[in-house]
Short mmCIF file of C-alpha atoms and ligand atoms in Angstrom, two decimals:
data_model
loop_
_atom_site.label_atom_id
_atom_site.label_comp_id
_atom_site.label_asym_id
_atom_site.label_seq_id
_atom_site.Cartn_x
_atom_site.Cartn_y
_atom_site.Cartn_z
CA UNK A 28 58.32 89.42 137.75
CA UNK A 29 59.75 92.04 135.74
CA UNK A 30 58.94 95.44 137.08
CA UNK A 31 56.78 98.08 135.21
CA UNK A 32 59.73 99.74 133.00
CA UNK A 33 60.69 103.20 134.34
CA UNK A 34 59.94 102.31 138.52
CA UNK A 35 63.52 101.56 140.04
CA UNK A 36 63.87 98.79 142.30
CA UNK A 37 67.43 99.71 144.32
CA UNK A 38 70.17 99.03 142.91
CA UNK A 39 72.06 95.99 143.24
CA UNK A 40 75.79 96.09 144.77
CA UNK A 41 78.43 97.21 142.70
CA UNK A 42 76.13 98.76 140.37
CA UNK A 43 76.10 102.61 140.53
CA UNK A 44 72.36 104.16 141.17
CA UNK A 45 71.62 105.99 137.53
CA UNK A 46 68.36 107.94 138.51
CA UNK A 47 66.25 106.29 136.88
CA UNK A 48 67.34 106.76 133.73
CA UNK A 49 67.50 102.93 132.86
CA UNK A 50 67.08 99.73 134.54
CA UNK A 51 69.82 99.35 136.98
CA UNK A 52 71.07 95.95 135.32
CA UNK A 53 71.48 97.49 131.85
CA UNK A 54 74.21 99.28 131.01
CA UNK A 55 74.04 103.31 130.02
CA UNK A 56 75.56 102.84 126.62
CA UNK A 57 74.17 100.75 123.81
CA UNK A 58 75.91 97.39 124.57
CA UNK A 59 76.55 96.91 120.69
CA UNK A 60 79.06 100.02 120.99
CA UNK A 61 80.98 98.36 123.95
CA UNK A 62 84.58 99.04 124.03
CA UNK A 63 84.38 102.15 121.65
CA UNK A 64 84.79 104.43 124.58
CA UNK A 65 86.58 107.78 123.98
CA UNK A 66 89.06 107.84 120.77
CA UNK A 67 92.20 107.74 121.07
CA UNK A 68 93.01 110.58 118.69
CA UNK A 69 90.99 113.01 121.94
CA UNK A 70 92.87 110.59 124.45
CA UNK A 71 96.37 111.24 123.18
CA UNK A 72 95.42 114.88 121.90
CA UNK A 73 94.64 115.69 125.87
CA UNK A 74 97.63 114.21 126.76
CA UNK A 75 99.48 116.74 124.21
CA UNK A 76 97.60 119.72 125.75
CA UNK A 77 98.23 118.80 129.29
CA UNK A 78 101.66 117.55 128.52
CA UNK A 79 103.13 120.22 126.41
CA UNK A 80 104.49 117.60 123.93
CA UNK A 81 104.71 117.76 120.43
CA UNK A 82 101.28 116.13 118.70
CA UNK A 83 102.33 113.86 116.36
CA UNK A 84 99.35 111.95 116.88
CA UNK A 85 95.66 113.63 115.67
CA UNK A 86 96.23 113.80 112.03
CA UNK A 87 95.76 117.62 111.84
CA UNK A 88 97.75 120.17 110.17
CA UNK A 89 99.52 122.64 112.47
CA UNK A 90 99.10 124.94 109.19
CA UNK A 91 96.07 126.51 107.88
CA UNK A 92 95.31 125.96 104.29
CA UNK A 93 95.11 128.38 101.35
CA UNK A 94 94.50 131.97 102.18
CA UNK A 95 92.28 132.17 99.47
CA UNK A 96 89.96 129.83 100.46
CA UNK A 97 89.86 130.73 103.94
CA UNK A 98 88.80 134.25 101.95
CA UNK A 99 86.10 132.79 99.94
CA UNK A 100 84.70 131.64 103.34
CA UNK A 101 84.80 134.65 104.67
CA UNK A 102 83.16 136.34 102.03
CA UNK A 103 80.54 133.60 102.05
CA UNK A 104 79.80 134.88 105.45
CA UNK A 105 79.76 137.84 104.83
CA UNK A 106 77.52 137.82 102.15
CA UNK A 107 75.00 135.78 103.59
CA UNK A 108 75.50 132.71 101.78
CA UNK A 109 75.55 129.42 103.75
CA UNK A 110 74.07 131.01 106.96
CA UNK A 111 70.72 129.94 107.23
CA UNK A 112 69.87 125.57 106.15
CA UNK A 113 71.67 124.91 102.33
CA UNK A 114 69.69 122.82 100.14
CA UNK A 115 70.32 119.32 101.74
CA UNK A 116 72.25 117.81 99.17
CA UNK A 117 74.35 120.20 99.38
CA UNK A 118 75.05 123.82 97.36
CA UNK A 119 74.52 123.78 93.58
CA UNK A 120 78.09 125.38 93.59
CA UNK A 121 79.77 122.83 95.92
CA UNK A 122 78.02 120.10 93.61
CA UNK A 123 78.75 121.37 90.42
CA UNK A 124 82.67 121.83 91.73
CA UNK A 125 82.54 118.06 93.09
CA UNK A 126 81.42 116.98 89.45
CA UNK A 127 84.08 119.10 87.51
CA UNK A 128 87.05 117.34 90.24
CA UNK A 129 85.79 113.90 89.29
CA UNK A 130 86.03 114.76 85.80
CA UNK A 131 89.22 116.33 85.72
CA UNK A 132 91.08 113.82 88.04
CA UNK A 133 89.46 110.50 87.10
CA UNK A 134 87.54 111.00 83.82
CA UNK A 135 84.25 110.25 85.81
CA UNK A 136 80.99 111.75 85.27
CA UNK A 137 78.25 112.54 88.04
CA UNK A 138 74.89 114.11 87.52
CA UNK A 139 75.08 117.06 90.53
CA UNK A 140 71.44 116.58 90.94
CA UNK A 141 70.97 113.35 91.67
CA UNK A 142 74.59 111.51 92.53
CA UNK A 143 76.11 113.83 94.91
CA UNK A 144 75.57 114.58 98.23
CA UNK A 145 77.60 117.22 100.52
CA UNK A 146 77.82 115.51 103.77
CA UNK A 147 79.33 116.88 106.94
CA UNK A 148 82.82 115.37 106.64
CA UNK A 149 83.55 112.04 105.12
CA UNK A 150 82.76 111.05 108.77
CA UNK A 151 79.56 111.27 108.19
CA UNK A 152 79.47 109.76 104.90
CA UNK A 153 80.58 106.91 106.25
CA UNK A 154 78.21 106.78 109.00
CA UNK A 155 75.35 107.03 106.65
CA UNK A 156 75.96 105.20 104.02
CA UNK A 157 76.25 102.38 106.84
CA UNK A 158 73.14 103.37 108.33
CA UNK A 159 71.89 103.53 104.94
CA UNK A 160 72.92 100.10 103.54
CA UNK A 161 73.55 97.71 106.43
CA UNK A 162 70.40 95.79 108.22
CA UNK A 163 71.13 93.71 111.57
CA UNK A 164 73.60 91.16 111.10
CA UNK A 165 75.06 92.16 107.55
CA UNK A 166 78.84 91.83 107.43
CA UNK A 167 81.03 94.54 106.63
CA UNK A 168 84.83 93.64 105.45
CA UNK A 169 87.05 95.96 106.03
CA UNK A 170 90.93 96.34 106.13
CA UNK A 171 92.36 95.97 109.31
CA UNK A 172 94.01 98.31 110.91
CA UNK A 173 90.45 100.03 110.78
CA UNK A 174 89.96 104.10 110.66
CA UNK A 175 88.43 104.11 114.41
CA UNK A 176 84.91 105.44 113.04
CA UNK A 177 84.25 102.45 111.15
CA UNK A 178 84.02 100.17 114.30
CA UNK A 179 81.29 102.60 115.74
CA UNK A 180 79.61 103.22 112.29
CA UNK A 181 79.31 99.48 111.77
CA UNK A 182 77.91 98.85 114.99
CA UNK A 183 75.57 101.39 115.15
CA UNK A 184 74.42 100.24 112.08
CA UNK A 185 73.84 96.75 113.54
CA UNK A 186 76.47 95.12 111.34
CA UNK A 187 79.31 92.87 111.70
CA UNK A 188 82.53 94.23 111.20
CA UNK A 189 85.08 91.63 109.54
CA UNK A 190 88.92 92.69 109.35
CA UNK A 191 90.76 91.71 106.71
CA UNK A 192 94.56 91.96 108.08
CA UNK A 193 96.95 94.04 106.18
CA UNK A 194 100.23 92.99 107.76
CA UNK A 195 103.75 94.07 108.30
CA UNK A 196 106.24 94.84 106.36
CA UNK A 197 103.99 95.33 102.80
CA UNK A 198 100.35 95.57 104.18
CA UNK A 199 99.01 94.32 101.19
CA UNK A 200 95.63 93.11 101.05
CA UNK A 201 95.83 89.24 100.65
CA UNK A 202 92.99 88.68 98.36
CA UNK A 203 92.59 84.69 98.82
CA UNK A 204 91.67 85.63 102.27
CA UNK A 205 89.33 88.59 101.02
CA UNK A 206 87.52 85.77 99.06
CA UNK A 207 87.55 83.23 101.97
CA UNK A 208 86.16 85.68 104.20
CA UNK A 209 82.81 86.98 102.18
CA UNK A 210 80.09 84.66 103.27
CA UNK A 211 76.36 84.77 102.35
CA UNK A 212 75.80 87.71 105.28
CA UNK A 213 78.39 89.76 103.39
CA UNK A 214 76.83 92.76 102.20
CA UNK A 215 79.67 95.32 101.53
CA UNK A 216 83.33 96.02 101.69
CA UNK A 217 84.66 98.68 103.35
CA UNK A 218 87.40 100.22 101.65
CA UNK A 219 89.97 103.19 102.13
CA UNK A 220 93.01 103.92 99.96
CA UNK A 221 95.56 105.44 100.75
CA UNK A 222 95.16 103.37 103.76
CA UNK A 223 95.28 105.16 107.01
CA UNK A 224 97.02 104.06 109.06
CA UNK A 225 99.36 101.86 107.35
CA UNK A 226 99.88 104.15 103.93
CA UNK A 227 99.00 101.50 101.77
CA UNK A 228 97.71 102.77 98.23
CA UNK A 229 95.70 99.89 96.35
CA UNK A 230 97.64 99.28 92.77
CA UNK A 231 95.05 98.69 89.41
CA UNK A 232 95.75 94.82 89.94
CA UNK A 233 93.97 94.97 93.50
CA UNK A 234 91.54 97.06 92.36
CA UNK A 235 90.61 95.40 89.77
CA UNK A 236 90.77 91.77 91.69
CA UNK A 237 88.81 93.60 94.67
CA UNK A 238 86.00 95.13 91.78
CA UNK A 239 85.80 91.10 90.04
CA UNK A 240 85.04 89.98 93.25
CA UNK A 241 82.09 92.25 94.49
CA UNK A 242 80.60 91.74 91.13
CA UNK A 243 80.71 87.84 91.19
CA UNK A 244 79.25 88.19 94.54
CA UNK A 245 77.38 90.81 93.95
CA UNK A 246 78.83 92.94 97.10
CA UNK A 247 78.29 96.62 97.70
CA UNK A 248 81.71 98.88 97.94
CA UNK A 249 81.60 102.05 100.25
CA UNK A 250 85.44 103.76 99.25
CA UNK A 251 87.10 106.38 101.73
CA UNK A 252 89.52 108.64 99.67
CA UNK A 253 90.11 111.20 101.82
CA UNK A 254 93.60 110.95 101.15
CA UNK A 255 93.14 110.64 97.15
CA UNK A 256 95.54 113.63 96.69
CA UNK A 257 98.16 112.30 98.92
CA UNK A 258 99.82 109.70 96.96
CA UNK A 259 103.45 109.80 96.89
CA UNK A 260 106.26 108.68 94.27
CA UNK A 261 104.79 107.69 91.24
CA UNK A 262 101.61 106.28 92.15
CA UNK A 263 98.55 107.33 91.69
CA UNK A 264 95.29 107.10 93.45
CA UNK A 265 92.62 104.81 91.40
CA UNK A 266 88.63 105.66 92.06
CA UNK A 267 87.28 101.75 92.86
CA UNK A 268 84.15 103.39 91.18
CA UNK A 269 86.34 103.74 87.68
CA UNK A 270 86.57 99.90 87.35
CA UNK A 271 84.08 98.01 85.26
CA UNK A 272 81.17 96.84 86.82
CA UNK A 273 82.06 99.36 89.67
CA UNK A 274 79.86 102.29 88.81
CA UNK A 275 76.43 100.68 89.93
CA UNK A 276 77.87 99.60 93.06
CA UNK A 277 79.83 102.23 94.71
CA UNK A 278 79.66 104.87 97.36
CA UNK A 279 82.61 107.09 96.50
CA UNK A 280 83.37 109.37 99.82
CA UNK A 281 85.83 111.93 100.01
CA UNK A 282 86.02 115.18 101.89
CA UNK A 283 87.83 118.95 101.81
CA UNK A 284 89.42 118.27 105.06
CA UNK A 285 92.66 116.60 104.25
CA UNK A 286 93.20 118.19 100.62
CA UNK A 287 92.82 121.65 101.53
CA UNK A 288 94.13 121.42 105.49
CA UNK A 289 90.74 122.48 107.21
CA UNK A 290 90.04 119.67 109.30
CA UNK A 291 87.66 121.71 111.18
CA UNK A 292 85.68 122.71 108.40
CA UNK A 293 83.82 119.39 107.92
CA UNK A 294 82.98 119.46 104.39
CA UNK A 295 82.75 115.87 102.86
CA UNK A 296 80.61 114.32 99.97
CA UNK A 297 79.32 111.37 98.58
CA UNK A 298 79.30 110.00 95.00
CA UNK A 299 77.38 107.33 93.29
CA UNK A 300 74.81 105.83 91.12
CA UNK A 301 71.14 108.23 92.02
CA UNK A 302 70.03 104.58 93.72
CA UNK A 303 73.03 104.43 96.08
CA UNK A 304 73.16 108.70 96.68
CA UNK A 305 69.67 108.59 97.48
CA UNK A 306 69.61 105.95 100.03
CA UNK A 307 72.54 107.59 101.77
CA UNK A 308 70.73 110.99 101.17
CA UNK A 309 67.89 109.27 103.72
CA UNK A 310 69.97 108.02 106.70
CA UNK A 311 71.81 111.62 106.03
CA UNK A 312 68.62 114.00 106.53
CA UNK A 313 68.29 112.85 109.92
CA UNK A 314 71.65 112.96 111.34
CA UNK A 315 72.68 116.20 110.67
CA UNK A 316 70.05 117.56 107.21
CA UNK A 317 73.22 119.98 106.26
CA UNK A 318 76.35 121.44 107.73
CA UNK A 319 79.19 124.13 106.98
CA UNK A 320 77.08 126.25 104.82
CA UNK A 321 79.43 129.14 103.86
CA UNK A 322 82.61 126.39 104.27
CA UNK A 323 80.40 124.80 101.46
CA UNK A 324 80.72 127.79 98.92
CA UNK A 325 84.53 128.08 100.13
CA UNK A 326 85.27 124.42 99.20
CA UNK A 327 83.84 125.08 95.82
CA UNK A 328 86.48 127.60 95.32
CA UNK A 329 89.03 125.08 96.21
CA UNK A 330 88.41 122.36 94.49
CA UNK A 331 88.82 124.41 91.24
CA UNK A 332 92.35 125.46 92.12
CA UNK A 333 94.43 124.46 89.40
CA UNK A 334 96.45 121.20 89.74
CA UNK A 335 99.89 123.38 90.65
CA UNK A 336 98.11 123.53 94.33
CA UNK A 337 97.32 119.55 94.35
CA UNK A 338 100.84 118.80 92.96
CA UNK A 339 102.68 121.46 95.28
CA UNK A 340 100.68 120.25 98.19
CA UNK A 341 101.71 116.23 97.77
CA UNK A 342 105.15 117.34 97.04
CA UNK A 343 105.17 119.39 100.38
CA UNK A 344 103.92 116.25 102.17
CA UNK A 345 106.33 113.72 100.10
CA UNK A 346 109.15 116.12 101.64
CA UNK A 347 107.96 115.89 104.96
CA UNK A 348 107.11 112.41 104.90
CA UNK A 349 110.76 111.75 104.28
CA UNK A 350 112.16 113.99 106.47
CA UNK A 351 109.90 112.14 109.73
CA UNK A 352 111.09 108.62 108.14
CA UNK A 353 114.62 109.83 108.35
CA UNK A 354 114.23 110.90 111.96
CA UNK A 355 112.40 107.92 112.93
CA UNK A 356 114.81 105.57 111.75
CA UNK A 357 117.71 107.47 113.00
CA UNK A 358 116.12 106.93 116.13
CA UNK A 359 115.86 103.36 116.01
CA UNK A 360 112.22 103.01 114.57
CA UNK A 361 111.33 100.35 112.25
CA UNK A 362 109.79 102.55 109.75
CA UNK A 363 107.27 101.38 107.13
CA UNK A 364 107.84 103.89 104.79
CA UNK A 365 104.17 105.30 103.51
CA UNK A 366 102.72 105.20 99.74
CA UNK A 367 100.16 107.89 100.68
CA UNK A 368 98.24 109.37 103.75
CA UNK A 369 100.00 111.58 105.90
CA UNK A 370 100.95 108.60 108.38
CA UNK A 371 103.81 106.56 109.10
CA UNK A 372 103.56 103.43 110.62
CA UNK A 373 106.49 102.49 112.96
CA UNK A 374 107.37 99.10 114.97
CA UNK A 375 108.82 100.07 118.30
CA UNK A 376 110.31 96.23 118.81
CA UNK A 377 113.36 96.98 117.81
CA UNK A 378 113.89 100.19 120.98
CA UNK A 379 112.96 96.80 123.05
CA UNK A 380 109.17 97.78 123.65
CA UNK A 381 106.88 95.78 123.86
CA UNK A 382 103.54 97.42 124.08
CA UNK A 383 102.18 100.38 121.67
CA UNK A 384 99.66 101.53 124.32
CA UNK A 385 101.63 101.94 127.27
CA UNK A 386 104.41 103.08 125.13
CA UNK A 387 102.01 105.82 123.38
CA UNK A 388 101.12 106.66 127.07
CA UNK A 389 104.31 107.49 128.67
CA UNK A 390 106.19 108.85 125.37
CA UNK A 391 105.03 112.67 126.29
CA UNK A 392 106.94 112.48 129.34
CA UNK A 393 109.78 110.57 128.49
CA UNK A 394 110.21 112.29 124.94
CA UNK A 395 107.84 115.41 124.71
CA UNK A 396 106.44 113.69 121.41
CA UNK A 397 102.41 112.04 121.13
CA UNK A 398 101.95 109.24 118.72
CA UNK A 399 98.83 106.71 118.12
CA UNK A 400 99.06 103.15 119.11
CA UNK A 401 98.01 100.91 116.04
CA UNK A 402 97.14 98.60 118.74
CA UNK A 403 93.59 100.34 119.32
CA UNK A 404 92.82 100.14 115.47
CA UNK A 405 93.10 96.17 115.21
CA UNK A 406 90.48 93.42 116.45
CA UNK A 407 93.13 91.19 117.04
CA UNK A 408 94.58 91.68 120.32
CA UNK A 409 98.05 90.81 119.57
CA UNK A 410 98.37 92.31 115.87
CA UNK A 411 99.86 95.45 116.15
CA UNK A 412 100.80 95.36 119.57
CA UNK A 413 104.21 97.13 118.67
CA UNK A 414 103.05 99.36 115.95
CA UNK A 415 102.74 103.20 116.59
CA UNK A 416 101.90 105.95 113.97
CA UNK A 417 103.08 109.57 113.82
CA UNK A 418 101.14 112.28 111.46
CA UNK A 419 103.99 114.17 109.71
CA UNK A 420 101.63 116.87 108.32
CA UNK A 421 103.38 119.70 110.51
CA UNK A 422 105.82 122.05 109.93
CA UNK A 423 109.52 120.94 109.08
CA UNK A 424 110.93 122.07 112.15
CA UNK A 425 108.41 120.73 114.24
CA UNK A 426 109.04 116.93 112.78
CA UNK A 427 112.86 117.83 113.17
CA UNK A 428 112.18 119.06 116.52
CA UNK A 429 110.12 115.69 117.71
CA UNK A 430 112.58 113.55 115.58
CA UNK A 431 115.30 114.70 117.44
CA UNK A 432 113.91 113.98 121.00
CA UNK A 433 113.01 110.84 120.16
CA UNK A 434 116.91 110.00 118.93
CA UNK A 435 117.70 111.57 122.36
CA UNK A 436 115.41 108.93 124.26
CA UNK A 437 115.98 106.15 122.20
CA UNK A 438 119.53 105.81 119.96
CA UNK A 439 121.55 104.59 122.83
C1 PLP B 512 90.50 111.45 108.63
C2 PLP B 512 89.23 110.36 108.13
C3 PLP B 512 88.46 110.59 107.76
C4 PLP B 512 87.55 111.73 108.49
O1 PLP B 512 87.09 112.81 107.38
P1 PLP B 512 86.02 113.85 107.80
O2 PLP B 512 86.31 114.82 106.56
O3 PLP B 512 86.87 115.02 108.92
O4 PLP B 512 85.06 113.37 108.64
C5 PLP B 512 87.47 109.75 107.29
N1 PLP B 512 88.44 108.55 107.06
C6 PLP B 512 90.04 108.57 106.88
C7 PLP B 512 91.06 107.05 106.68
C8 PLP B 512 90.55 109.61 107.89
O5 PLP B 512 91.96 109.54 108.00
#
């Protein structure tokens, strides 16, 4: 017979006592979150701090964004704007600025009162969307390698993730495989373009094919577009929601963190039909309710920066991409040149290395550089086993120093 709950009955061998918080046989962490542990970014940033190595692991800039935007945040704080709970959907100034941004860059029209929701970064937008739209057992198709919060958000919502592999060297989506992956249980596609970590930017043809499938199979799509302003060369970011049939089935998510180099402010947004945004707002209310009050006013000003800001930001990061691409190539890595984002995926096999996780755990000692193993972003245990990601959103002297250290270690 089972003992009544809350009555500890002793601890079986090998299972630590846990103070009566739970039955001793059951792990404390919800088992649907098994394997999620500590994010690899936290592990690698801690390693960078402990060793003093150059951190090209976690993707945050080492230079803050525009001074005028920082000053706008200071002004909001001083003027008492946003210091108390802002409106649940976000402050009106920011919602208006998000609509103006979508119109300026993509010709998209949204109603600031019903079709826009401000979130605590894109991360909360993604989590709230999964919690709102999924029921237990619903399948979510997402590109593999995954940005690591996807697996957690899908699991917390009771969903089942279905990986769609992007394979080296081109990392293009296999649209036949996508079609084949759709089942009766598929509820939504979770799309990230520009894609972290591979740097893939979906083309209009690929997006058109994905949109046609979504319409044909009546799927919802959640798009993570946080790198929308980091598309290099002659490429362009095309929001999936702008394609025929997608306006009422797409939850489009973006954020100020990457575009304005203030990743700590955590101001993100969701745009879509009133029905979808209302569903996401329902779960978002009970996650944070609201966040980042004064920063919302500053981001409203940031979004209104002239086109020249956005162009200079992209050009700066493109120069850095080229610099680190050259450095990693010279050190002997196979480099997959990204079309967007601020990451470079490499392969360490040409260096005689066989395991990205081991490589990244020892790299700070060997070279004084921190990187992130892409292998942790795959469900398939052997896929990406020798892929390593480097962030290039750092000062040029830092990138040059990192490249020179890697070259000293590996170029023999
Ligand atoms: C950085 C990042 C996010 C998180 O954005 P926040 O606004 O900081 O929450 C989401 N998706 C991808 C792909 C990212 O790289």
